[in-house]
Amino acid sequence: MADNTKDTKEDIKAPKPASNLQIKTPKGTRDWHGPDMLLREQLFQTVSDVFKRHGGTPLDTPVFELREILAGKYGEDSKLIYDLQDQGGELCSLRYDLTVPFARWLAMTSTQQVKRYHIAKVYRRDQPAIARGRMREFHQCDFDIAGVYDPMIPDAEILRIIVEVFDALKLGITIKLNHRKILDGLFAVAGVPAEKIRTISSAVDKLDKMPWADVKKEMVEEKGLPEEVADKIGVYVQNAGNITDIINYIKADAHLPANDDIKAGIHDMELLAAYLEALEVTDKVSFDLSLARGLDYYTGLIFEVINKPEPVAEGDKKKKSKKDDPASQVGSIAAGGRYDNLVGMYGKKQIPCVGISFGIDRIYTILKARGENDIKKREVDVFVMAFGGGKDFDGLLIERMKIARQLWNAGIRAEYMPKAKPKLQAQFKAAEGTPLGVILGEDELKAGQVRLKKLDQGQGQKDEGNLVPIDSLAEEVKKLLL
Amino acid sequence: MADNTKDTKEDIKAPKPASNLQIKTPKGTRDWHGPDMLLREQLFQTVSDVFKRHGGTPLDTPVFELREILAGKYGEDSKLIYDLQDQGGELCSLRYDLTVPFARWLAMTSTQQVKRYHIAKVYRRDQPAIARGRMREFHQCDFDIAGVYDPMIPDAEILRIIVEVFDALKLGITIKLNHRKILDGLFAVAGVPAEKIRTISSAVDKLDKMPWADVKKEMVEEKGLPEEVADKIGVYVQNAGNITDIINYIKADAHLPANDDIKAGIHDMELLAAYLEALEVTDKVSFDLSLARGLDYYTGLIFEVINKPEPVAEGDKKKKSKKDDPASQVGSIAAGGRYDNLVGMYGKKQIPCVGISFGIDRIYTILKARGENDIKKREVDVFVMAFGGGKDFDGLLIERMKIARQLWNAGIRAEYMPKAKPKLQAQFKAAEGTPLGVILGEDELKAGQVRLKKLDQGQGQKDEGNLVPIDSLAEEVKKLLL
C-alpha cells in the first residue's frame, strides 16, 4: 500500500494537449453524481437497512473472477461476459452476476449458514438500451439465505424481506409465486415428454407477455406438442390466486394429486401459506401456475415481483383478462427462488440456498420518475457569510473560517465562500438550498455575536435573523436543524 | 433492465460436477465479509461523514475507462494497467486510480466548481504483497476541490479535512507540507541545471528512507551533480519545522528570497499559515523542505500524512536524527496536493484542483491491528426463542414468526432459529452476541405475555427475564437498546 498511496496522483505525467480524444465513458456505462447519486445512495441505504434488520451481513467480492469459475454457468449468454486481456498470469473475467461469486465464496470458506447481502455492479456485453435502463455496467442487489434449515422457513423470510423493502420504498407490489416441483408435475401429468419439459416451460414463461392462444401455437406448431397436451397445460397454467385457493384447485383435480412431485410441492406450499400468514405477507402474494423462471437452475419455490398499479376506478373498468394487465408487461422488479445445488458445483459441500435479486436500477428508475430526486437534497446545513461592503471591508475570511471550524467540531455540515472578499449577493447565491445562514458583521463580532438566519423561507435578505452569542452558536444551529 | 433482472439466477445452467477447478479469488484480490467488512464499512462511513460535513458530494464512475483516456497518464507504470480483452467495439481498461476518471468527468460536464469525493476500488497488475497489504484490487479514497477560488483557501480546507478524518479515527498524525515552487526555486538557487531538476528531486524524496550522506552520494556519483551543489541542497532540504519558522529561515537566506518561484511560494505559505491557524490545524503540520512528491504533476502545495508514534519516553531517548524516526519509515497514510493543469489535458477547460487521497486499505490495516474488529459487532438486536421441551412442545414457530414480525415492523433487527422445533440450548447458542432475547412459553402466550431477557450479561439461562405484554414488547425492547 505504501506505493499505492504514493502513486495516487504523482505518477501522472505532465499534461499534454489532447488531440482527437473522445471524452466519454465506455458504451453502456455512466457516471453517477448529484441528485442521481444521492437518490441511489438513499435507495441502497433503505434496502440494506431492511437486510440488516433480518440479520443480513454484507459480502464484497472482487470485480473479476478466474475465468474458469464463470465458465459453463451462463449457457449461451457466456458470450456477454467481459474477459480481461491475457497479460500473463491467470485468465480472468468481470463478474456477470453476484450469485456465482457467492457460490464460489461459500465453496472456499467453512461457512455452513449465512444470510448474506451484496449490492454491487455486474458486467454484460449486451446491446445497451439506455432509455430502458439496460446498461453494460449495472447494479445487482442480492439477499440470500444459505444453510440447512427446516423447510420453507427461510423461503418465507425472503418473501417477508421483499415486502419490507417495497413498503420502505412506498411501491405497491404483487409477488407471483410458483414451485418448480409443482410445475414439473403439471407437465408430466399433462403428458409432456421429459425431453420437451425445458422448451415447453420456456413457452409457458411467455404467458405474461402474450395471450394463451399464441403460446399454444408456439407449443404445437413450433415445438411439436400434441394439441391435447397443450390444451391440458393451458387449463392448468392459467390459474392464479391466493395460495390456499390454488392448493385446493390442485387437490380437487382428478390427476394432479397422485403425482409425487406435486405432492411434495403442495406440502411446501401449505407450510409456506401458514408462515406467510404469521409474517403478514399473504395479501401480497399470488400463486401463479404460469410462472416458470429458470427451470434448470431453481429447485423449489420461485418468485417474481411486479410493480402493482393503482386499482382501476370503477367507471374505467374494462373487460380484460389478467394477462392483458399492463402491470404484468412492465416486467419484474425483483425475482428469485430456491437453488439447492449450485454451491455443490464447486466442491464437496452442498449448501441449499434461497435468495432474491432486486432489479435495483429499474427500481431506481421508478423512484426517479416519481420525482424523488427533484427534491433538492441538503448538502450542507449552514453557510457562513460575511456582511459588509465599505471600502475597508476585508471579507472577514479568517473569522468565517473560525466559525465554520466551530460548527465542524460540533459535527455540523458547514461551508463558506472560498473568496477573500466575497460580495453579499454572491454569498446568498452560493447558499441557495442551504437551510441556515450565519452572517458575520464586524460590530456583532466585537460583541461576541453573529446573526443566525433561516434561508429557506423566501424572506430574502430583509430578515436579519437573530443575534446569537458565538459560544452557543453550534447549540442554536442544532436546535434549528431538528 | 427487464432481462438483467430476469437473468440473475435463471440463466445459470444446471450444476455439473467440477473437476480440477481451483476455487479461489484471482491473485491479489480478496473477499470481504464478517468483522473485516463491518470494520471497512465503519471506516468508509466515518470518512464520508467528514467529507459531507464539508459539502462534499459523491461521484461514482465506471470501473473501466476508454483505454485512450488512461493512455500517457502513468508513464512507466502503464504496464500495470489491466486491459479488457478486445471483444469488438471500444478498447477499455480498468481504472488505475480515481484522479483520471475525475478529470475526465470534469472535462465532459459543465461543472466549474465541485467538492467531490470518491471511495472505490482501483486496479494495478503489480506484484501483490499481501502481508504488507499491497493488493491488485484495492481501495482509494479521494476528496478533491475543483474550481477557481482565492489562493490557498481550498488548500487549507483540505488540510482541515485530513485532521478531522484522523481525529475521528483516533489516529495521531503529522502532515508534512512543501510547495512545488519553493522546491523548484531551491534547486535553481543551489545551481541544479534545469534538465536535472526532476532526477535530483526524486533523490531528495528518498530522504525519508535513507540518510543524507547516501542521498548526496546518489546525486554526485550516480547523477553527476557537482558536490558543492549537492551540499547546498543538503543545507536547505534538511530543514523542517513549523510554517512560520521555515518561512523565516528562507527569508533570512542570502540567496533564496530573490528567486521569483520562491517569492510566490512564500506568499502562498504565509496565507496558508494564517488559514491553518483559524482552522486549528497548525500543530499538526510540519513544513518539510525535503518533501518532493510528484513534481511533474503537482503545481503548488504538496503534502503527505504520516502516522505519528507516541512520544518517546524521556528515559528511552536516543540520539537520532529526524530521518531515523521509525514513523517516517512506515510510509504515508494519505497524500495529495494542488494540480492545476490535469483537467486541461482533456479539453479546453482548465480547472485548478487540490485534493487528498487517503491510503484507506493501509488505514484499515492499522485499525485492524489495533483490534477494532475484535469487538463482536451486533448484527441483530433481538433473538426470538421458544421455551418448552415436553413431548407435545411444538416449537412455537408461528408464534416466533409473529413476534419477529412485530419487531421488524418497529424497525428492530430480529432473528429466530429457522427450525420448527429447536432445542433451547441450540437457540441460546445461536443467540450468542445478540443483546436481547425474547422467550416464548405457552402459558405466557396465553396471558398475552413474553419474557424479555438481557443475554449479554453472563447470567446464562437462570435469569428468566421480565414478563412483558406482547403489545408493548417493541417499546420495551427499544428502551433496553438505548
CSV table of C-alpha atoms in Angstrom, one decimal, chain A residues 384-388 393 395-397 400 422-424 427 438-441:
chain,number,residue,atom,x,y,z
A,384,VAL,CA,-21.2,31.1,6.8
A,385,MET,CA,-21.3,34.6,5.3
A,386,ALA,CA,-19.7,38.0,5.9
A,387,PHE,CA,-21.7,41.1,5.8
A,388,GLY,CA,-20.1,44.4,4.9
A,393,PHE,CA,-14.4,45.7,4.4
A,395,GLY,CA,-14.2,39.9,3.9
A,396,LEU,CA,-13.8,38.5,7.4
A,397,LEU,CA,-12.3,35.3,5.9
A,400,ARG,CA,-15.7,32.9,8.7
A,422,PRO,CA,-16.9,38.0,-1.4
A,423,LYS,CA,-19.9,40.1,-2.3
A,424,LEU,CA,-23.0,39.6,-0.2
A,427,GLN,CA,-22.7,34.6,-0.9
A,438,VAL,CA,-24.7,32.6,9.8
A,439,ILE,CA,-23.9,36.2,9.0
A,440,LEU,CA,-20.8,37.9,10.4
A,441,GLY,CA,-20.6,41.6,10.8
